[in-house]
mmCIF file of C-alpha atoms in Angstrom:
data_model
loop_
_atom_site.group_PDB
_atom_site.id
_atom_site.type_symbol
_atom_site.label_atom_id
_atom_site.label_comp_id
_atom_site.label_asym_id
_atom_site.label_seq_id
_atom_site.Cartn_x
_atom_site.Cartn_y
_atom_site.Cartn_z
ATOM 1 C CA GLY K 1 35.668 43.252 -26.659
ATOM 2 C CA ALA K 2 38.766 44.862 -27.715
ATOM 3 C CA VAL K 3 39.008 45.660 -31.504
ATOM 4 C CA VAL K 4 41.902 46.763 -33.655
ATOM 5 C CA SER K 5 40.990 48.347 -37.025
ATOM 6 C CA GLN K 6 43.733 47.705 -39.659
ATOM 7 C CA HIS K 7 43.684 49.423 -43.128
ATOM 8 C CA PRO K 8 43.858 48.883 -45.863
ATOM 9 C CA SER K 9 43.102 45.155 -46.191
ATOM 10 C CA ARG K 10 44.759 45.264 -49.655
ATOM 11 C CA VAL K 11 47.232 47.304 -51.289
ATOM 12 C CA ILE K 12 49.111 46.930 -54.672
ATOM 13 C CA CYS K 13 51.915 49.562 -55.350
ATOM 14 C CA LYS K 14 54.786 49.973 -57.535
ATOM 15 C CA SER K 15 58.206 48.961 -56.689
ATOM 16 C CA GLY K 16 60.139 51.780 -55.280
ATOM 17 C CA THR K 17 57.147 53.684 -53.803
ATOM 18 C CA SER K 18 56.187 53.771 -50.302
ATOM 19 C CA VAL K 19 52.980 52.283 -48.624
ATOM 20 C CA LYS K 20 51.480 53.098 -45.006
ATOM 21 C CA ILE K 21 49.398 50.843 -43.062
ATOM 22 C CA GLU K 22 47.492 51.937 -40.232
ATOM 23 C CA CYS K 23 46.280 50.034 -36.953
ATOM 24 C CA ARG K 24 43.762 51.855 -34.708
ATOM 25 C CA SER K 25 42.497 50.420 -31.378
ATOM 26 C CA LEU K 26 39.042 51.242 -31.186
ATOM 27 C CA ASP K 27 37.848 50.650 -27.567
ATOM 28 C CA PHE K 28 40.908 50.578 -25.819
ATOM 29 C CA GLN K 29 44.246 52.378 -25.332
ATOM 30 C CA ALA K 30 47.070 50.190 -27.367
ATOM 31 C CA THR K 31 49.979 51.213 -25.062
ATOM 32 C CA THR K 32 51.974 48.516 -27.007
ATOM 33 C CA MET K 33 51.465 47.817 -30.638
ATOM 34 C CA PHE K 34 53.279 44.730 -32.297
ATOM 35 C CA TRP K 35 53.749 44.266 -35.915
ATOM 36 C CA TYR K 36 54.185 40.978 -37.729
ATOM 37 C CA ARG K 37 54.424 39.746 -41.293
ATOM 38 C CA GLN K 38 53.463 36.675 -42.376
ATOM 39 C CA PHE K 39 54.757 35.039 -45.822
ATOM 40 C CA PRO K 40 52.716 32.580 -47.846
ATOM 41 C CA LYS K 41 52.373 29.259 -45.871
ATOM 42 C CA GLN K 42 54.467 30.267 -42.834
ATOM 43 C CA SER K 43 54.012 31.670 -39.520
ATOM 44 C CA LEU K 44 53.759 35.145 -38.182
ATOM 45 C CA MET K 45 57.090 36.733 -37.370
ATOM 46 C CA LEU K 46 57.537 39.658 -35.078
ATOM 47 C CA MET K 47 58.984 42.522 -37.108
ATOM 48 C CA ALA K 48 58.778 45.333 -34.191
ATOM 49 C CA THR K 49 57.314 46.432 -31.004
ATOM 50 C CA SER K 50 56.259 49.884 -30.234
ATOM 51 C CA ASN K 51 55.127 51.605 -27.177
ATOM 52 C CA GLU K 52 53.390 54.834 -27.442
ATOM 53 C CA GLY K 53 55.600 57.790 -27.613
ATOM 54 C CA SER K 54 58.638 56.074 -27.889
ATOM 55 C CA LYS K 55 60.909 54.577 -30.833
ATOM 56 C CA ALA K 56 60.216 51.129 -31.841
ATOM 57 C CA THR K 57 62.297 48.142 -30.998
ATOM 58 C CA TYR K 58 63.029 46.019 -34.170
ATOM 59 C CA GLU K 59 63.897 42.214 -34.480
ATOM 60 C CA GLN K 60 67.120 41.354 -35.655
ATOM 61 C CA GLY K 61 67.057 41.357 -39.438
ATOM 62 C CA VAL K 62 64.196 43.775 -39.725
ATOM 63 C CA GLU K 63 65.414 47.111 -41.354
ATOM 64 C CA LYS K 64 64.158 50.084 -39.321
ATOM 65 C CA ASP K 65 65.012 52.240 -42.029
ATOM 66 C CA LYS K 66 62.786 50.412 -44.568
ATOM 67 C CA PHE K 67 59.948 49.502 -42.041
ATOM 68 C CA LEU K 68 58.950 53.033 -40.190
ATOM 69 C CA ILE K 69 56.795 52.560 -37.449
ATOM 70 C CA ASN K 70 55.045 55.255 -35.700
ATOM 71 C CA HIS K 71 52.944 55.158 -32.707
ATOM 72 C CA ALA K 72 52.342 58.539 -31.662
ATOM 73 C CA SER K 73 48.840 58.285 -29.951
ATOM 74 C CA LEU K 74 47.378 55.646 -27.477
ATOM 75 C CA THR K 75 45.025 54.348 -30.355
ATOM 76 C CA LEU K 76 47.108 54.748 -33.701
ATOM 77 C CA SER K 77 50.106 53.016 -34.939
ATOM 78 C CA THR K 78 51.437 52.899 -38.701
ATOM 79 C CA LEU K 79 53.717 50.814 -40.498
ATOM 80 C CA THR K 80 55.349 52.710 -43.475
ATOM 81 C CA VAL K 81 57.102 50.347 -45.816
ATOM 82 C CA THR K 82 59.529 52.635 -47.750
ATOM 83 C CA SER K 83 60.882 51.897 -51.438
ATOM 84 C CA ALA K 84 58.754 48.796 -51.503
ATOM 85 C CA HIS K 85 60.093 45.993 -53.574
ATOM 86 C CA PRO K 86 58.773 42.658 -54.886
ATOM 87 C CA GLU K 87 60.101 40.610 -51.874
ATOM 88 C CA ASP K 88 58.388 42.856 -49.291
ATOM 89 C CA SER K 89 54.946 41.605 -50.555
ATOM 90 C CA SER K 90 53.615 39.779 -47.819
ATOM 91 C CA PHE K 91 50.643 40.019 -45.258
ATOM 92 C CA TYR K 92 51.358 42.496 -42.313
ATOM 93 C CA ILE K 93 49.398 42.528 -39.159
ATOM 94 C CA CYS K 94 49.187 44.191 -36.136
ATOM 95 C CA SER K 95 48.286 43.369 -32.607
ATOM 96 C CA GLY K 96 47.562 45.797 -29.585
ATOM 97 C CA ARG K 97 47.854 45.675 -26.074
ATOM 98 C CA GLY K 98 46.823 48.085 -23.156
ATOM 99 C CA GLY K 99 44.844 48.390 -20.288
ATOM 100 C CA ASN K 100 43.068 45.518 -19.072
ATOM 101 C CA ASN K 101 43.555 43.791 -22.672
ATOM 102 C CA TYR K 102 45.924 41.049 -21.842
ATOM 103 C CA GLY K 103 44.840 39.118 -24.663
ATOM 104 C CA TYR K 104 46.501 40.111 -28.000
ATOM 105 C CA THR K 105 44.003 41.616 -30.178
ATOM 106 C CA PHE K 106 44.994 41.526 -34.082
ATOM 107 C CA GLY K 107 44.049 43.578 -36.742
ATOM 108 C CA SER K 108 42.410 41.951 -39.911
ATOM 109 C CA GLY K 109 45.618 42.165 -41.702
ATOM 110 C CA THR K 110 46.881 43.937 -44.897
ATOM 111 C CA ARG K 111 47.983 42.170 -48.091
ATOM 112 C CA LEU K 112 50.689 43.964 -49.504
ATOM 113 C CA THR K 113 51.739 43.153 -53.441
ATOM 114 C CA VAL K 114 54.427 44.977 -54.659
ATOM 115 C CA VAL K 115 54.788 44.851 -58.521
ATOM 116 C CA ALA I 1 63.368 32.086 -23.719
ATOM 117 C CA GLN I 2 60.150 30.596 -25.139
ATOM 118 C CA SER I 3 59.316 28.445 -27.899
ATOM 119 C CA VAL I 4 56.158 26.513 -29.372
ATOM 120 C CA THR I 5 55.997 23.492 -31.313
ATOM 121 C CA GLN I 6 52.870 22.788 -33.361
ATOM 122 C CA LEU I 7 53.278 18.996 -33.981
ATOM 123 C CA ASP I 8 51.011 18.735 -37.044
ATOM 124 C CA SER I 9 51.259 21.041 -40.016
ATOM 125 C CA HIS I 10 48.011 19.547 -41.583
ATOM 126 C CA VAL I 11 45.207 17.831 -39.828
ATOM 127 C CA SER I 12 42.171 16.442 -41.567
ATOM 128 C CA VAL I 13 38.710 15.351 -39.908
ATOM 129 C CA SER I 14 35.282 14.424 -41.014
ATOM 130 C CA GLU I 15 32.731 16.622 -40.331
ATOM 131 C CA GLY I 16 31.032 15.639 -36.874
ATOM 132 C CA THR I 17 34.222 13.897 -35.660
ATOM 133 C CA PRO I 18 36.342 15.291 -32.671
ATOM 134 C CA VAL I 19 39.237 17.471 -33.400
ATOM 135 C CA LEU I 20 42.548 17.539 -31.881
ATOM 136 C CA LEU I 21 45.317 20.071 -32.518
ATOM 137 C CA ARG I 22 48.663 19.561 -30.560
ATOM 138 C CA CYS I 23 50.951 22.100 -29.083
ATOM 139 C CA ASN I 24 53.804 21.724 -26.964
ATOM 140 C CA TYR I 25 55.484 24.764 -25.510
ATOM 141 C CA SER I 26 59.023 25.701 -23.726
ATOM 142 C CA SER I 27 59.256 28.359 -21.199
ATOM 143 C CA SER I 28 61.471 29.366 -18.351
ATOM 144 C CA TYR I 29 58.653 30.640 -16.524
ATOM 145 C CA SER I 30 54.989 29.851 -16.106
ATOM 146 C CA PRO I 31 53.414 31.169 -19.585
ATOM 147 C CA SER I 32 50.505 32.496 -20.875
ATOM 148 C CA LEU I 33 49.306 30.511 -23.813
ATOM 149 C CA PHE I 34 46.666 31.483 -26.427
ATOM 150 C CA TRP I 35 45.116 29.622 -29.653
ATOM 151 C CA TYR I 36 44.252 31.777 -32.653
ATOM 152 C CA VAL I 37 42.549 30.858 -35.735
ATOM 153 C CA GLN I 38 43.034 32.311 -39.185
ATOM 154 C CA HIS I 39 40.759 32.081 -41.979
ATOM 155 C CA PRO I 40 42.139 32.562 -45.540
ATOM 156 C CA ASN I 41 43.228 36.183 -46.108
ATOM 157 C CA LYS I 42 41.744 37.048 -42.866
ATOM 158 C CA GLY I 43 43.219 38.274 -39.702
ATOM 159 C CA LEU I 44 43.683 36.315 -36.515
ATOM 160 C CA GLN I 45 40.695 35.482 -34.139
ATOM 161 C CA LEU I 46 41.254 34.597 -30.373
ATOM 162 C CA LEU I 47 39.903 31.167 -29.785
ATOM 163 C CA LEU I 48 40.868 31.102 -26.241
ATOM 164 C CA LYS I 49 43.719 31.957 -23.587
ATOM 165 C CA TYR I 50 45.321 30.362 -20.432
ATOM 166 C CA THR I 51 46.763 32.938 -18.199
ATOM 167 C CA SER I 52 47.346 30.455 -14.894
ATOM 168 C CA ALA I 53 43.759 30.175 -13.924
ATOM 169 C CA ALA I 54 41.843 27.144 -14.648
ATOM 170 C CA THR I 55 43.584 24.657 -16.589
ATOM 171 C CA LEU I 56 40.793 23.825 -18.721
ATOM 172 C CA VAL I 57 39.894 26.695 -20.591
ATOM 173 C CA LYS I 58 36.993 27.032 -22.766
ATOM 174 C CA GLY I 59 36.753 28.906 -25.823
ATOM 175 C CA ILE I 60 34.526 30.375 -28.565
ATOM 176 C CA ASN I 61 32.705 28.033 -31.292
ATOM 177 C CA GLY I 62 32.867 25.010 -28.944
ATOM 178 C CA PHE I 63 36.836 25.019 -28.569
ATOM 179 C CA GLU I 64 38.660 23.990 -25.521
ATOM 180 C CA ALA I 65 42.075 23.401 -24.431
ATOM 181 C CA GLU I 66 43.856 22.066 -21.185
ATOM 182 C CA PHE I 67 46.923 23.179 -19.814
ATOM 183 C CA LYS I 68 49.199 20.187 -18.583
ATOM 184 C CA LYS I 69 52.606 21.552 -17.036
ATOM 185 C CA SER I 70 53.872 18.061 -16.434
ATOM 186 C CA GLU I 71 53.464 17.420 -20.311
ATOM 187 C CA THR I 72 54.271 21.288 -21.349
ATOM 188 C CA SER I 73 51.354 20.859 -23.485
ATOM 189 C CA PHE I 74 48.256 22.854 -24.467
ATOM 190 C CA HIS I 75 46.246 20.904 -26.984
ATOM 191 C CA LEU I 76 43.139 22.132 -28.565
ATOM 192 C CA THR I 77 40.111 20.372 -29.141
ATOM 193 C CA LYS I 78 36.638 20.217 -30.215
ATOM 194 C CA PRO I 79 34.053 17.575 -29.785
ATOM 195 C CA SER I 80 32.636 17.839 -33.096
ATOM 196 C CA ALA I 81 33.872 19.467 -36.299
ATOM 197 C CA HIS I 82 32.043 21.812 -38.566
ATOM 198 C CA MET I 83 32.696 22.656 -41.938
ATOM 199 C CA SER I 84 33.051 26.158 -40.841
ATOM 200 C CA ASP I 85 36.177 25.024 -38.636
ATOM 201 C CA ALA I 86 38.446 24.636 -41.539
ATOM 202 C CA ALA I 87 41.210 27.278 -40.988
ATOM 203 C CA GLU I 88 44.933 27.767 -40.008
ATOM 204 C CA TYR I 89 45.235 27.464 -36.086
ATOM 205 C CA PHE I 90 48.093 28.945 -34.318
ATOM 206 C CA CYS I 91 49.485 28.121 -30.802
ATOM 207 C CA VAL I 92 50.853 31.278 -29.205
ATOM 208 C CA VAL I 93 53.180 31.348 -26.000
ATOM 209 C CA SER I 94 53.934 34.475 -23.913
ATOM 210 C CA ALA I 95 55.599 35.572 -20.912
ATOM 211 C CA PRO I 96 53.055 36.134 -17.950
ATOM 212 C CA GLY I 97 51.627 39.395 -17.086
ATOM 213 C CA GLY I 98 51.152 42.105 -19.863
ATOM 214 C CA TYR I 99 53.025 43.715 -22.708
ATOM 215 C CA GLN I 100 55.388 40.587 -23.327
ATOM 216 C CA LYS I 101 56.446 39.389 -26.752
ATOM 217 C CA VAL I 102 54.554 36.614 -28.107
ATOM 218 C CA THR I 103 55.968 33.579 -30.075
ATOM 219 C CA PHE I 104 54.014 31.939 -32.722
ATOM 220 C CA GLY I 105 53.762 28.344 -33.393
ATOM 221 C CA THR I 106 54.194 27.152 -37.197
ATOM 222 C CA GLY I 107 50.512 26.524 -37.579
ATOM 223 C CA THR I 108 48.337 23.545 -37.992
ATOM 224 C CA LYS I 109 46.034 23.490 -41.218
ATOM 225 C CA LEU I 110 42.817 21.917 -40.314
ATOM 226 C CA GLN I 111 40.475 20.256 -43.291
ATOM 227 C CA VAL I 112 37.165 19.069 -42.609
ATOM 228 C CA ILE I 113 35.914 16.585 -44.984
ATOM 229 C CA PRO I 114 32.023 16.652 -45.714
#
Protein backbone atom coordinates (compact mmCIF):
# COMPACT_ATOMS: atom_id res chain seq x y z
CA GLY A 1 0.00 0.00 0.00
CA ALA A 2 0.84 3.67 -0.15
CA VAL A 3 3.54 4.79 2.26
CA VAL A 4 4.59 8.23 3.43
CA SER A 5 7.96 8.41 5.12
CA GLN A 6 8.38 11.30 7.58
CA HIS A 7 11.65 12.42 9.17
CA PRO A 8 12.79 13.13 11.76
CA SER A 9 10.53 11.32 14.22
CA ARG A 10 11.77 13.46 17.10
CA VAL A 11 13.71 16.69 17.22
CA ILE A 12 14.76 19.00 20.02
CA CYS A 13 15.91 22.45 19.04
CA LYS A 14 16.84 25.68 20.73
CA SER A 15 14.51 28.63 20.70
CA GLY A 16 15.17 30.87 17.69
CA THR A 17 16.50 28.16 15.42
CA SER A 18 14.76 26.56 12.42
CA VAL A 19 13.75 22.97 11.95
CA LYS A 20 12.93 21.17 8.72
CA ILE A 21 10.58 18.20 8.56
CA GLU A 22 10.46 16.02 5.45
CA CYS A 23 7.70 13.87 4.05
CA ARG A 24 8.31 11.55 1.14
CA SER A 25 5.75 9.46 -0.69
CA LEU A 26 7.55 6.20 -1.37
CA ASP A 27 5.33 4.34 -3.82
CA PHE A 28 2.96 6.91 -5.20
CA GLN A 29 3.09 10.45 -6.45
CA ALA A 30 1.63 12.79 -3.87
CA THR A 31 0.16 15.61 -5.90
CA THR A 32 -1.31 16.99 -2.69
CA MET A 33 0.30 17.02 0.73
CA PHE A 34 -1.44 18.10 3.90
CA TRP A 35 0.33 19.26 7.05
CA TYR A 36 -1.23 18.96 10.48
CA ARG A 37 -0.26 19.72 14.03
CA GLN A 38 -1.54 18.01 17.12
CA PHE A 39 -1.26 19.49 20.59
CA PRO A 40 -1.28 17.11 23.57
CA LYS A 41 -4.60 15.39 24.08
CA GLN A 42 -6.14 17.24 21.16
CA SER A 43 -7.15 16.32 17.67
CA LEU A 44 -5.27 17.04 14.50
CA MET A 45 -5.63 20.51 13.04
CA LEU A 46 -4.91 21.18 9.42
CA MET A 47 -2.19 23.78 8.98
CA ALA A 48 -1.81 23.95 5.23
CA THR A 49 -2.40 22.20 1.95
CA SER A 50 0.23 22.08 -0.74
CA ASN A 51 -0.03 21.00 -4.34
CA GLU A 52 3.09 20.04 -6.20
CA GLY A 53 4.68 22.99 -7.91
CA SER A 54 2.48 25.67 -6.41
CA LYS A 55 2.30 27.74 -3.24
CA ALA A 56 0.75 26.21 -0.17
CA THR A 57 -2.66 27.28 1.07
CA TYR A 58 -2.61 28.02 4.78
CA GLU A 59 -5.50 27.69 7.19
CA GLN A 60 -6.70 30.72 9.05
CA GLY A 61 -4.44 31.61 11.94
CA VAL A 62 -1.38 29.76 10.61
CA GLU A 63 1.57 32.06 9.91
CA LYS A 64 2.87 31.29 6.44
CA ASP A 65 6.16 33.06 7.12
CA LYS A 66 6.76 30.95 10.17
CA PHE A 67 5.75 27.60 8.73
CA LEU A 68 7.36 27.38 5.32
CA ILE A 69 6.07 24.61 3.13
CA ASN A 70 7.77 23.42 -0.01
CA HIS A 71 6.34 20.81 -2.37
CA ALA A 72 8.81 20.94 -5.21
CA SER A 73 8.37 17.37 -6.40
CA LEU A 74 5.66 14.74 -6.51
CA THR A 75 7.43 12.70 -3.86
CA LEU A 76 8.77 15.28 -1.42
CA SER A 77 7.22 17.98 0.73
CA THR A 78 8.95 19.84 3.54
CA LEU A 79 7.77 21.92 6.46
CA THR A 80 10.26 24.34 7.99
CA VAL A 81 9.46 25.85 11.35
CA THR A 82 11.40 29.10 11.38
CA SER A 83 12.56 30.92 14.51
CA ALA A 84 10.99 28.24 16.64
CA HIS A 85 9.60 29.08 20.06
CA PRO A 86 8.51 26.81 22.90
CA GLU A 87 4.87 27.28 21.92
CA ASP A 88 5.68 25.64 18.58
CA SER A 89 6.40 22.41 20.42
CA SER A 90 3.90 19.96 19.04
CA PHE A 91 3.38 16.81 17.02
CA TYR A 92 3.53 17.54 13.30
CA ILE A 93 2.22 15.06 10.78
CA CYS A 94 1.81 15.03 7.03
CA SER A 95 -0.48 13.14 4.73
CA GLY A 96 -0.28 12.60 1.02
CA ARG A 97 -2.79 12.02 -1.72
CA GLY A 98 -2.23 11.22 -5.35
CA GLY A 99 -3.02 8.90 -8.22
CA ASN A 100 -5.36 6.14 -7.09
CA ASN A 101 -4.54 6.78 -3.46
CA TYR A 102 -7.82 8.28 -2.28
CA GLY A 103 -7.40 7.24 1.34
CA TYR A 104 -5.17 9.66 3.08
CA THR A 105 -1.82 8.13 3.92
CA PHE A 106 -0.11 9.64 6.92
CA GLY A 107 3.50 9.88 7.85
CA SER A 108 4.61 8.64 11.25
CA GLY A 109 4.78 12.16 12.65
CA THR A 110 7.47 14.40 14.13
CA ARG A 111 7.59 15.33 17.79
CA LEU A 112 9.12 18.81 17.99
CA THR A 113 10.32 20.14 21.30
CA VAL A 114 11.66 23.69 21.44
CA VAL A 115 13.73 24.49 24.51
CA ALA B 1 -19.30 22.55 5.22
CA GLN B 2 -18.52 19.37 7.10
CA SER B 3 -17.98 18.35 10.67
CA VAL B 4 -17.62 15.21 12.69
CA THR B 5 -18.49 14.52 16.31
CA GLN B 6 -17.03 11.71 18.35
CA LEU B 7 -19.47 11.30 21.16
CA ASP B 8 -17.11 9.76 23.71
CA SER B 9 -13.69 11.08 24.61
CA HIS B 10 -12.88 7.91 26.57
CA VAL B 11 -14.18 4.36 26.28
CA SER B 12 -13.15 1.57 28.58
CA VAL B 13 -13.85 -2.10 27.83
CA SER B 14 -12.69 -5.42 29.19
CA GLU B 15 -10.52 -7.63 27.04
CA GLY B 16 -12.67 -9.95 24.96
CA THR B 17 -15.79 -7.76 25.08
CA PRO B 18 -17.22 -5.76 22.17
CA VAL B 19 -16.00 -2.32 21.24
CA LEU B 20 -18.25 0.52 20.08
CA LEU B 21 -16.78 3.93 19.21
CA ARG B 22 -19.40 6.41 18.10
CA CYS B 23 -19.11 8.96 15.33
CA ASN B 24 -21.69 11.30 13.85
CA TYR B 25 -21.05 13.51 10.87
CA SER B 26 -22.53 16.55 9.26
CA SER B 27 -22.08 17.20 5.58
CA SER B 28 -23.83 19.03 2.79
CA TYR B 29 -22.88 16.26 0.35
CA SER B 30 -22.41 12.52 0.42
CA PRO B 31 -19.15 12.27 2.31
CA SER B 32 -16.21 9.96 2.47
CA LEU B 33 -15.59 8.72 6.00
CA PHE B 34 -12.55 7.19 7.60
CA TRP B 35 -11.43 5.75 10.90
CA TYR B 36 -7.80 6.05 11.95
CA VAL B 37 -5.95 4.67 14.95
CA GLN B 38 -3.04 6.37 16.66
CA HIS B 39 -0.87 4.57 19.18
CA PRO B 40 1.10 6.72 21.64
CA ASN B 41 3.74 8.86 19.94
CA LYS B 42 3.01 7.20 16.61
CA GLY B 43 1.50 8.31 13.35
CA LEU B 44 -1.98 7.50 12.12
CA GLN B 45 -2.95 4.19 10.62
CA LEU B 46 -6.00 3.84 8.41
CA LEU B 47 -8.43 1.26 9.81
CA LEU B 48 -11.12 1.54 7.17
CA LYS B 49 -12.84 3.93 4.81
CA TYR B 50 -16.28 4.47 3.32
CA THR B 51 -16.45 5.99 -0.13
CA SER B 52 -20.08 5.43 -1.25
CA ALA B 53 -19.77 1.74 -1.95
CA ALA B 54 -21.03 -0.88 0.53
CA THR B 55 -22.42 0.68 3.69
CA LEU B 56 -20.83 -1.95 5.93
CA VAL B 57 -17.10 -1.50 5.72
CA LYS B 58 -14.64 -4.05 7.01
CA GLY B 59 -11.21 -2.87 8.03
CA ILE B 60 -8.02 -4.20 9.49
CA ASN B 61 -7.60 -5.91 12.85
CA GLY B 62 -11.22 -7.07 12.96
CA PHE B 63 -12.76 -3.60 12.98
CA GLU B 64 -15.77 -2.63 10.95
CA ALA B 65 -18.05 0.37 10.59
CA GLU B 66 -21.50 0.92 9.15
CA PHE B 67 -22.50 4.04 7.26
CA LYS B 68 -26.04 5.02 8.20
CA LYS B 69 -27.20 8.00 6.21
CA SER B 70 -30.52 8.31 8.05
CA GLU B 71 -28.67 8.60 11.35
CA THR B 72 -25.63 10.45 9.93
CA SER B 73 -23.49 7.98 11.80
CA PHE B 74 -20.38 5.92 11.13
CA HIS B 75 -19.78 3.98 14.32
CA LEU B 76 -16.72 1.75 14.67
CA THR B 77 -17.14 -1.71 16.15
CA LYS B 78 -15.15 -4.81 16.97
CA PRO B 79 -16.63 -8.00 18.38
CA SER B 80 -13.84 -8.72 20.84
CA ALA B 81 -11.32 -6.23 22.20
CA HIS B 82 -7.65 -7.10 22.41
CA MET B 83 -5.09 -5.42 24.64
CA SER B 84 -3.28 -4.15 21.55
CA ASP B 85 -6.40 -2.18 20.57
CA ALA B 86 -5.73 0.35 23.32
CA ALA B 87 -5.08 3.59 21.43
CA GLU B 88 -6.66 6.82 20.24
CA TYR B 89 -9.19 6.54 17.44
CA PHE B 90 -10.16 9.34 15.09
CA CYS B 91 -13.22 9.59 12.88
CA VAL B 92 -12.59 11.67 9.78
CA VAL B 93 -14.90 13.16 7.16
CA SER B 94 -14.03 14.36 3.71
CA ALA B 95 -15.83 15.60 0.64
CA PRO B 96 -16.21 12.89 -2.00
CA GLY B 97 -13.64 12.43 -4.70
CA GLY B 98 -9.97 13.03 -4.48
CA TYR B 99 -7.87 15.88 -3.14
CA GLN B 100 -10.36 17.20 -0.62
CA LYS B 101 -9.69 18.58 2.84
CA VAL B 102 -10.48 16.33 5.73
CA THR B 103 -11.93 17.19 9.11
CA PHE B 104 -10.89 15.21 12.16
CA GLY B 105 -13.03 14.36 15.12
CA THR B 106 -11.65 15.08 18.57
CA GLY B 107 -10.70 11.47 19.11
CA THR B 108 -11.75 8.65 21.42
CA LYS B 109 -9.25 7.06 23.73
CA LEU B 110 -9.90 3.36 24.04
CA GLN B 111 -8.76 1.64 27.21
CA VAL B 112 -8.75 -2.16 27.33
CA ILE B 113 -8.82 -3.70 30.78
CA PRO B 114 -7.25 -7.12 31.21
